Amino acid sequence: MAQKTVQLRVKRQDGPGARPRWEHFEVPHAPGKNVISCLIDIARKPVTLEGRETTPVQWDCACLEEVCGACTMLVNGKPQQSCSSLVDNLEQPIELAPLTKFPVVRDLVVDRQKMFKNLERFRAWVPIDGTYPMGEGPLLSAEDQQVRYNRSRCMTCACCMEVCPQINGRSDFVGPAVIGQVEFFNLHPSGPEEMGKRLEEMMGTGGIHECGNAQNCVAACPKEIDLTDAIAEVGRQVTIFAVKKFLHSS
Amino acid sequence: MPEVPYKEFILRRLHSLTGIVPMTVFLAEHFWTNSYALQGAERFNEAADHIRGFPYIILIEIFGLGLPFAFHIAYGIKIIYSGDYTIYANNPAKNWMYVLQRVTAFPILAFLVFHVITIRILHGIGDDVDLHATMVDVFANKFLLAFYVVGIVCTCFHCANGIATAAITWGLTVGPTSQKVAGAVAAGVGLVLSGMALWSIRGFMPEAAPEAAEAIEAMKAAPETVLYLIESLRGVIA
């Protein structure tokens, strides 16, 4: 009996700005096999289906349990984590391509720096670097915990950005994930300290107003974060902030 | 010019606001007035004359309608340009709404320009014109009737979907339940508006106004009316 195999088509790119090409591979099947283990097989024996020797396919990964977001790529055109993409659930040949909203470093590796820079820009942190111990903060209500737990699941995988029609070369929208984190940190007991700065930044270049309400983000999020609700909540915070700011402005 | 802080944010929110306040309110008023045609030509012309006779009407038209519309259109083109139009398979319904909101803008703009130029600007020049009879003549042309129906349906969809998404944009409907309810209410508003507008066309059918034929002929002979203009154009083309 012939051994069961998995066929893959991989979009290759030798470096930033290099011309992309497609390569066809075949690797042995195994029960419960995921896309990452197919890529490991290819790395062991980098030979295409046509028998031509090639370089190992490069990809990013870290946790291998769908919590770090690093291995996100387009699997059969859909952005998802390749670690939790099981071969048996996918149509073959499995098409692997890098995310399209970030610069490609090589093959399936993209530079998601833009997203991390935006988290910095929107102060997605709890300010604890004081000159004296601030003691324990107030407790969160159970209701707020529920909301924050949902938003805390974000792993900056950028699936939401990949499917967002407002993120492209003609618009510099920061994307849904960052807005979710703004809500997350504003809801922290220390939130009010930085809230004004976060919301003011949200009114700046590529801020919340660039959202076009296609609501693809919430459908694509592998962590089921209620991104539309987060955008609406931050939209409300920005509305109130902007009106107050105008009324107080000198 | 000094750099305006938060320029894009302010313009985008103004775009949302101009869609809701002048436009939706105006549509409701417009379709309500149209519906007088169901009570006869005289009632409709009375209602139209009443509105034309509003104090400050020219200021209302320019600053309350014309400029907000122009801004909404101009900034809308920028928004349309900034979007992507592939349908994401996981979310077809909402994604289609996003696309349709932008696609309907084009028939609406074509219809609006045609409608305002022929009916408000050219027609408005003559004082003793019979607006009802003009509309009977317009709808007698099956192509124009279809153009009006498409224009009305697109406008009402754009308006209803705009209400639902504006509620999210401004942060009024923050949770899924309120978003669903707002969506249903907005759909209801869209259905009522388009229903009112389409139903009122019955009042402009030639059967409903047999006496209009005479008025139409009279207007086609009077040089200051738009019907005269259209008739002359027809003559030129033929």
JSON list of C-alpha atoms in Angstrom, two decimals, chain B residues 21-182:
[
{"chain": "B", "resi": 21, "resn": "VAL", "atom": "CA", "xyz": [-28.62, 64.63, 10.57]},
{"chain": "B", "resi": 22, "resn": "PRO", "atom": "CA", "xyz": [-29.33, 66.53, 7.37]},
{"chain": "B", "resi": 23, "resn": "MET", "atom": "CA", "xyz": [-29.71, 63.50, 5.13]},
{"chain": "B", "resi": 24, "resn": "THR", "atom": "CA", "xyz": [-31.93, 61.08, 7.02]},
{"chain": "B", "resi": 25, "resn": "VAL", "atom": "CA", "xyz": [-34.11, 63.90, 8.31]},
{"chain": "B", "resi": 26, "resn": "PHE", "atom": "CA", "xyz": [-34.36, 65.36, 4.81]},
{"chain": "B", "resi": 27, "resn": "LEU", "atom": "CA", "xyz": [-35.23, 62.00, 3.26]},
{"chain": "B", "resi": 28, "resn": "ALA", "atom": "CA", "xyz": [-38.06, 61.48, 5.73]},
{"chain": "B", "resi": 29, "resn": "GLU", "atom": "CA", "xyz": [-39.42, 64.97, 4.99]},
{"chain": "B", "resi": 30, "resn": "HIS", "atom": "CA", "xyz": [-39.01, 64.53, 1.22]},
{"chain": "B", "resi": 31, "resn": "PHE", "atom": "CA", "xyz": [-40.77, 61.16, 1.05]},
{"chain": "B", "resi": 32, "resn": "TRP", "atom": "CA", "xyz": [-43.52, 62.40, 3.35]},
{"chain": "B", "resi": 33, "resn": "THR", "atom": "CA", "xyz": [-44.17, 65.35, 1.03]},
{"chain": "B", "resi": 34, "resn": "ASN", "atom": "CA", "xyz": [-44.08, 63.02, -2.02]},
{"chain": "B", "resi": 35, "resn": "SER", "atom": "CA", "xyz": [-46.80, 60.94, -0.41]},
{"chain": "B", "resi": 36, "resn": "TYR", "atom": "CA", "xyz": [-49.24, 63.86, -0.76]},
{"chain": "B", "resi": 37, "resn": "ALA", "atom": "CA", "xyz": [-49.36, 62.82, -4.43]},
{"chain": "B", "resi": 38, "resn": "LEU", "atom": "CA", "xyz": [-51.47, 59.87, -3.31]},
{"chain": "B", "resi": 39, "resn": "GLN", "atom": "CA", "xyz": [-54.14, 62.42, -2.36]},
{"chain": "B", "resi": 40, "resn": "GLY", "atom": "CA", "xyz": [-54.05, 64.07, -5.76]},
{"chain": "B", "resi": 41, "resn": "ALA", "atom": "CA", "xyz": [-52.07, 66.53, -7.84]},
{"chain": "B", "resi": 42, "resn": "GLU", "atom": "CA", "xyz": [-53.44, 69.58, -6.08]},
{"chain": "B", "resi": 43, "resn": "ARG", "atom": "CA", "xyz": [-52.53, 68.35, -2.59]},
{"chain": "B", "resi": 44, "resn": "PHE", "atom": "CA", "xyz": [-49.01, 67.49, -3.75]},
{"chain": "B", "resi": 45, "resn": "ASN", "atom": "CA", "xyz": [-48.44, 70.84, -5.43]},
{"chain": "B", "resi": 46, "resn": "GLU", "atom": "CA", "xyz": [-49.78, 72.59, -2.32]},
{"chain": "B", "resi": 47, "resn": "ALA", "atom": "CA", "xyz": [-47.34, 70.65, -0.12]},
{"chain": "B", "resi": 48, "resn": "ALA", "atom": "CA", "xyz": [-44.43, 71.34, -2.45]},
{"chain": "B", "resi": 49, "resn": "ASP", "atom": "CA", "xyz": [-45.32, 75.04, -2.62]},
{"chain": "B", "resi": 50, "resn": "HIS", "atom": "CA", "xyz": [-45.56, 75.13, 1.17]},
{"chain": "B", "resi": 51, "resn": "ILE", "atom": "CA", "xyz": [-41.98, 73.86, 1.47]},
{"chain": "B", "resi": 52, "resn": "ARG", "atom": "CA", "xyz": [-40.71, 76.13, -1.26]},
{"chain": "B", "resi": 53, "resn": "GLY", "atom": "CA", "xyz": [-42.31, 78.99, 0.66]},
{"chain": "B", "resi": 54, "resn": "PHE", "atom": "CA", "xyz": [-40.38, 78.25, 3.89]},
{"chain": "B", "resi": 55, "resn": "PRO", "atom": "CA", "xyz": [-38.64, 81.33, 5.29]},
{"chain": "B", "resi": 56, "resn": "TYR", "atom": "CA", "xyz": [-34.87, 81.22, 4.70]},
{"chain": "B", "resi": 57, "resn": "ILE", "atom": "CA", "xyz": [-35.47, 78.34, 2.26]},
{"chain": "B", "resi": 58, "resn": "ILE", "atom": "CA", "xyz": [-32.50, 79.23, 0.08]},
{"chain": "B", "resi": 59, "resn": "LEU", "atom": "CA", "xyz": [-30.19, 79.33, 3.13]},
{"chain": "B", "resi": 60, "resn": "ILE", "atom": "CA", "xyz": [-31.58, 76.02, 4.36]},
{"chain": "B", "resi": 61, "resn": "GLU", "atom": "CA", "xyz": [-30.99, 74.51, 0.94]},
{"chain": "B", "resi": 62, "resn": "ILE", "atom": "CA", "xyz": [-27.44, 75.79, 0.61]},
{"chain": "B", "resi": 63, "resn": "PHE", "atom": "CA", "xyz": [-26.11, 75.47, 4.17]},
{"chain": "B", "resi": 64, "resn": "GLY", "atom": "CA", "xyz": [-28.41, 72.80, 5.57]},
{"chain": "B", "resi": 65, "resn": "LEU", "atom": "CA", "xyz": [-28.48, 70.48, 2.59]},
{"chain": "B", "resi": 66, "resn": "GLY", "atom": "CA", "xyz": [-26.16, 71.40, -0.28]},
{"chain": "B", "resi": 67, "resn": "LEU", "atom": "CA", "xyz": [-22.92, 71.90, 1.62]},
{"chain": "B", "resi": 68, "resn": "PRO", "atom": "CA", "xyz": [-23.33, 68.94, 4.00]},
{"chain": "B", "resi": 69, "resn": "PHE", "atom": "CA", "xyz": [-24.21, 66.75, 1.00]},
{"chain": "B", "resi": 70, "resn": "ALA", "atom": "CA", "xyz": [-21.21, 68.01, -0.97]},
{"chain": "B", "resi": 71, "resn": "PHE", "atom": "CA", "xyz": [-18.91, 67.34, 1.98]},
{"chain": "B", "resi": 72, "resn": "HIS", "atom": "CA", "xyz": [-20.40, 63.88, 2.55]},
{"chain": "B", "resi": 73, "resn": "ILE", "atom": "CA", "xyz": [-19.84, 63.05, -1.12]},
{"chain": "B", "resi": 74, "resn": "ALA", "atom": "CA", "xyz": [-16.31, 64.45, -1.31]},
{"chain": "B", "resi": 75, "resn": "TYR", "atom": "CA", "xyz": [-15.07, 62.79, 1.88]},
{"chain": "B", "resi": 76, "resn": "GLY", "atom": "CA", "xyz": [-17.02, 59.63, 0.98]},
{"chain": "B", "resi": 77, "resn": "ILE", "atom": "CA", "xyz": [-14.96, 59.32, -2.20]},
{"chain": "B", "resi": 78, "resn": "LYS", "atom": "CA", "xyz": [-11.82, 59.41, -0.06]},
{"chain": "B", "resi": 79, "resn": "ILE", "atom": "CA", "xyz": [-13.23, 56.66, 2.18]},
{"chain": "B", "resi": 80, "resn": "ILE", "atom": "CA", "xyz": [-14.20, 54.54, -0.82]},
{"chain": "B", "resi": 81, "resn": "TYR", "atom": "CA", "xyz": [-10.68, 54.92, -2.17]},
{"chain": "B", "resi": 82, "resn": "SER", "atom": "CA", "xyz": [-9.14, 53.85, 1.14]},
{"chain": "B", "resi": 83, "resn": "GLY", "atom": "CA", "xyz": [-10.95, 50.49, 1.31]},
{"chain": "B", "resi": 84, "resn": "ASP", "atom": "CA", "xyz": [-10.40, 46.96, -0.01]},
{"chain": "B", "resi": 85, "resn": "TYR", "atom": "CA", "xyz": [-13.23, 45.12, -1.72]},
{"chain": "B", "resi": 86, "resn": "THR", "atom": "CA", "xyz": [-12.51, 41.42, -1.41]},
{"chain": "B", "resi": 87, "resn": "ILE", "atom": "CA", "xyz": [-15.22, 39.53, 0.44]},
{"chain": "B", "resi": 88, "resn": "TYR", "atom": "CA", "xyz": [-13.84, 37.67, 3.43]},
{"chain": "B", "resi": 89, "resn": "ALA", "atom": "CA", "xyz": [-15.43, 34.20, 3.37]},
{"chain": "B", "resi": 90, "resn": "ASN", "atom": "CA", "xyz": [-15.82, 33.95, 7.17]},
{"chain": "B", "resi": 91, "resn": "ASN", "atom": "CA", "xyz": [-18.01, 37.04, 7.36]},
{"chain": "B", "resi": 92, "resn": "PRO", "atom": "CA", "xyz": [-19.99, 37.42, 4.13]},
{"chain": "B", "resi": 93, "resn": "ALA", "atom": "CA", "xyz": [-23.04, 39.31, 5.46]},
{"chain": "B", "resi": 94, "resn": "LYS", "atom": "CA", "xyz": [-21.30, 42.17, 7.28]},
{"chain": "B", "resi": 95, "resn": "ASN", "atom": "CA", "xyz": [-18.54, 42.33, 4.69]},
{"chain": "B", "resi": 96, "resn": "TRP", "atom": "CA", "xyz": [-21.15, 42.70, 1.92]},
{"chain": "B", "resi": 97, "resn": "MET", "atom": "CA", "xyz": [-22.78, 45.52, 3.88]},
{"chain": "B", "resi": 98, "resn": "TYR", "atom": "CA", "xyz": [-19.40, 47.27, 4.00]},
{"chain": "B", "resi": 99, "resn": "VAL", "atom": "CA", "xyz": [-18.97, 46.82, 0.24]},
{"chain": "B", "resi": 100, "resn": "LEU", "atom": "CA", "xyz": [-22.57, 47.75, -0.63]},
{"chain": "B", "resi": 101, "resn": "GLN", "atom": "CA", "xyz": [-22.40, 50.88, 1.52]},
{"chain": "B", "resi": 102, "resn": "ARG", "atom": "CA", "xyz": [-19.57, 52.04, -0.74]},
{"chain": "B", "resi": 103, "resn": "VAL", "atom": "CA", "xyz": [-20.89, 50.62, -4.03]},
{"chain": "B", "resi": 104, "resn": "THR", "atom": "CA", "xyz": [-24.37, 52.17, -3.66]},
{"chain": "B", "resi": 105, "resn": "ALA", "atom": "CA", "xyz": [-22.72, 55.58, -3.35]},
{"chain": "B", "resi": 106, "resn": "PHE", "atom": "CA", "xyz": [-22.22, 55.67, -7.14]},
{"chain": "B", "resi": 107, "resn": "PRO", "atom": "CA", "xyz": [-25.83, 55.14, -8.33]},
{"chain": "B", "resi": 108, "resn": "ILE", "atom": "CA", "xyz": [-26.93, 57.47, -5.51]},
{"chain": "B", "resi": 109, "resn": "LEU", "atom": "CA", "xyz": [-24.57, 60.19, -6.70]},
{"chain": "B", "resi": 110, "resn": "ALA", "atom": "CA", "xyz": [-25.64, 59.79, -10.34]},
{"chain": "B", "resi": 111, "resn": "PHE", "atom": "CA", "xyz": [-29.30, 59.86, -9.36]},
{"chain": "B", "resi": 112, "resn": "LEU", "atom": "CA", "xyz": [-28.87, 62.78, -6.97]},
{"chain": "B", "resi": 113, "resn": "VAL", "atom": "CA", "xyz": [-27.08, 64.93, -9.53]},
{"chain": "B", "resi": 114, "resn": "PHE", "atom": "CA", "xyz": [-29.68, 64.17, -12.20]},
{"chain": "B", "resi": 115, "resn": "HIS", "atom": "CA", "xyz": [-32.64, 64.63, -9.84]},
{"chain": "B", "resi": 116, "resn": "VAL", "atom": "CA", "xyz": [-31.41, 67.89, -8.31]},
{"chain": "B", "resi": 117, "resn": "ILE", "atom": "CA", "xyz": [-30.40, 69.43, -11.63]},
{"chain": "B", "resi": 118, "resn": "THR", "atom": "CA", "xyz": [-33.58, 68.55, -13.49]},
{"chain": "B", "resi": 119, "resn": "ILE", "atom": "CA", "xyz": [-36.18, 68.92, -10.75]},
{"chain": "B", "resi": 120, "resn": "ARG", "atom": "CA", "xyz": [-34.76, 71.46, -8.31]},
{"chain": "B", "resi": 121, "resn": "ILE", "atom": "CA", "xyz": [-32.45, 73.70, -10.31]},
{"chain": "B", "resi": 122, "resn": "LEU", "atom": "CA", "xyz": [-33.84, 73.74, -13.87]},
{"chain": "B", "resi": 123, "resn": "HIS", "atom": "CA", "xyz": [-37.43, 73.18, -12.88]},
{"chain": "B", "resi": 124, "resn": "GLY", "atom": "CA", "xyz": [-37.23, 75.65, -10.03]},
{"chain": "B", "resi": 125, "resn": "ILE", "atom": "CA", "xyz": [-36.41, 78.51, -12.38]},
{"chain": "B", "resi": 126, "resn": "GLY", "atom": "CA", "xyz": [-39.96, 78.81, -13.69]},
{"chain": "B", "resi": 127, "resn": "ASP", "atom": "CA", "xyz": [-42.49, 79.95, -11.09]},
{"chain": "B", "resi": 128, "resn": "ASP", "atom": "CA", "xyz": [-45.76, 78.83, -12.62]},
{"chain": "B", "resi": 129, "resn": "VAL", "atom": "CA", "xyz": [-44.72, 75.26, -13.22]},
{"chain": "B", "resi": 130, "resn": "ASP", "atom": "CA", "xyz": [-46.84, 72.27, -12.27]},
{"chain": "B", "resi": 131, "resn": "LEU", "atom": "CA", "xyz": [-44.40, 70.03, -10.37]},
{"chain": "B", "resi": 132, "resn": "HIS", "atom": "CA", "xyz": [-46.85, 67.15, -10.19]},
{"chain": "B", "resi": 133, "resn": "ALA", "atom": "CA", "xyz": [-47.38, 67.17, -13.94]},
{"chain": "B", "resi": 134, "resn": "THR", "atom": "CA", "xyz": [-43.62, 67.28, -14.49]},
{"chain": "B", "resi": 135, "resn": "MET", "atom": "CA", "xyz": [-43.17, 64.17, -12.35]},
{"chain": "B", "resi": 136, "resn": "VAL", "atom": "CA", "xyz": [-46.00, 62.41, -14.21]},
{"chain": "B", "resi": 137, "resn": "ASP", "atom": "CA", "xyz": [-44.10, 63.09, -17.41]},
{"chain": "B", "resi": 138, "resn": "VAL", "atom": "CA", "xyz": [-40.80, 61.88, -15.90]},
{"chain": "B", "resi": 139, "resn": "PHE", "atom": "CA", "xyz": [-42.33, 58.61, -14.70]},
{"chain": "B", "resi": 140, "resn": "ALA", "atom": "CA", "xyz": [-44.05, 58.07, -18.05]},
{"chain": "B", "resi": 141, "resn": "ASN", "atom": "CA", "xyz": [-40.55, 57.26, -19.28]},
{"chain": "B", "resi": 142, "resn": "LYS", "atom": "CA", "xyz": [-39.93, 53.67, -18.18]},
{"chain": "B", "resi": 143, "resn": "PHE", "atom": "CA", "xyz": [-36.16, 54.15, -18.16]},
{"chain": "B", "resi": 144, "resn": "LEU", "atom": "CA", "xyz": [-36.40, 57.15, -15.84]},
{"chain": "B", "resi": 145, "resn": "LEU", "atom": "CA", "xyz": [-38.91, 55.31, -13.64]},
{"chain": "B", "resi": 146, "resn": "ALA", "atom": "CA", "xyz": [-36.40, 52.46, -13.25]},
{"chain": "B", "resi": 147, "resn": "PHE", "atom": "CA", "xyz": [-33.63, 54.98, -12.57]},
{"chain": "B", "resi": 148, "resn": "TYR", "atom": "CA", "xyz": [-35.72, 56.57, -9.83]},
{"chain": "B", "resi": 149, "resn": "VAL", "atom": "CA", "xyz": [-36.55, 53.20, -8.25]},
{"chain": "B", "resi": 150, "resn": "VAL", "atom": "CA", "xyz": [-32.87, 52.17, -8.22]},
{"chain": "B", "resi": 151, "resn": "GLY", "atom": "CA", "xyz": [-31.87, 55.58, -6.85]},
{"chain": "B", "resi": 152, "resn": "ILE", "atom": "CA", "xyz": [-34.46, 55.40, -4.07]},
{"chain": "B", "resi": 153, "resn": "VAL", "atom": "CA", "xyz": [-33.65, 51.82, -3.03]},
{"chain": "B", "resi": 154, "resn": "CYS", "atom": "CA", "xyz": [-29.89, 52.50, -2.98]},
{"chain": "B", "resi": 155, "resn": "THR", "atom": "CA", "xyz": [-30.40, 55.70, -0.99]},
{"chain": "B", "resi": 156, "resn": "CYS", "atom": "CA", "xyz": [-32.57, 53.97, 1.60]},
{"chain": "B", "resi": 157, "resn": "PHE", "atom": "CA", "xyz": [-30.11, 51.08, 2.00]},
{"chain": "B", "resi": 158, "resn": "HIS", "atom": "CA", "xyz": [-27.16, 53.48, 2.31]},
{"chain": "B", "resi": 159, "resn": "CYS", "atom": "CA", "xyz": [-29.11, 55.48, 4.87]},
{"chain": "B", "resi": 160, "resn": "ALA", "atom": "CA", "xyz": [-30.25, 52.48, 6.95]},
{"chain": "B", "resi": 161, "resn": "ASN", "atom": "CA", "xyz": [-26.84, 50.78, 7.00]},
{"chain": "B", "resi": 162, "resn": "GLY", "atom": "CA", "xyz": [-25.28, 54.14, 7.76]},
{"chain": "B", "resi": 163, "resn": "ILE", "atom": "CA", "xyz": [-27.50, 54.57, 10.81]},
{"chain": "B", "resi": 164, "resn": "ALA", "atom": "CA", "xyz": [-26.55, 51.12, 12.15]},
{"chain": "B", "resi": 165, "resn": "THR", "atom": "CA", "xyz": [-22.81, 51.61, 11.67]},
{"chain": "B", "resi": 166, "resn": "ALA", "atom": "CA", "xyz": [-22.85, 55.19, 12.94]},
{"chain": "B", "resi": 167, "resn": "ALA", "atom": "CA", "xyz": [-24.32, 53.86, 16.19]},
{"chain": "B", "resi": 168, "resn": "ILE", "atom": "CA", "xyz": [-21.18, 51.71, 16.56]},
{"chain": "B", "resi": 169, "resn": "THR", "atom": "CA", "xyz": [-18.80, 54.45, 15.38]},
{"chain": "B", "resi": 170, "resn": "TRP", "atom": "CA", "xyz": [-20.05, 56.95, 17.95]},
{"chain": "B", "resi": 171, "resn": "GLY", "atom": "CA", "xyz": [-20.09, 54.30, 20.65]},
{"chain": "B", "resi": 172, "resn": "LEU", "atom": "CA", "xyz": [-23.85, 54.23, 21.19]},
{"chain": "B", "resi": 173, "resn": "THR", "atom": "CA", "xyz": [-24.35, 50.49, 20.66]},
{"chain": "B", "resi": 174, "resn": "VAL", "atom": "CA", "xyz": [-21.44, 48.90, 22.48]},
{"chain": "B", "resi": 175, "resn": "GLY", "atom": "CA", "xyz": [-22.70, 45.35, 22.96]},
{"chain": "B", "resi": 176, "resn": "PRO", "atom": "CA", "xyz": [-23.87, 42.69, 20.48]},
{"chain": "B", "resi": 177, "resn": "THR", "atom": "CA", "xyz": [-27.52, 42.86, 21.59]},
{"chain": "B", "resi": 178, "resn": "SER", "atom": "CA", "xyz": [-27.84, 46.61, 21.15]},
{"chain": "B", "resi": 179, "resn": "GLN", "atom": "CA", "xyz": [-26.00, 46.34, 17.83]},
{"chain": "B", "resi": 180, "resn": "LYS", "atom": "CA", "xyz": [-28.53, 43.74, 16.64]},
{"chain": "B", "resi": 181, "resn": "VAL", "atom": "CA", "xyz": [-31.49, 45.83, 17.85]},
{"chain": "B", "resi": 182, "resn": "ALA", "atom": "CA", "xyz": [-30.05, 48.97, 16.23]}
]
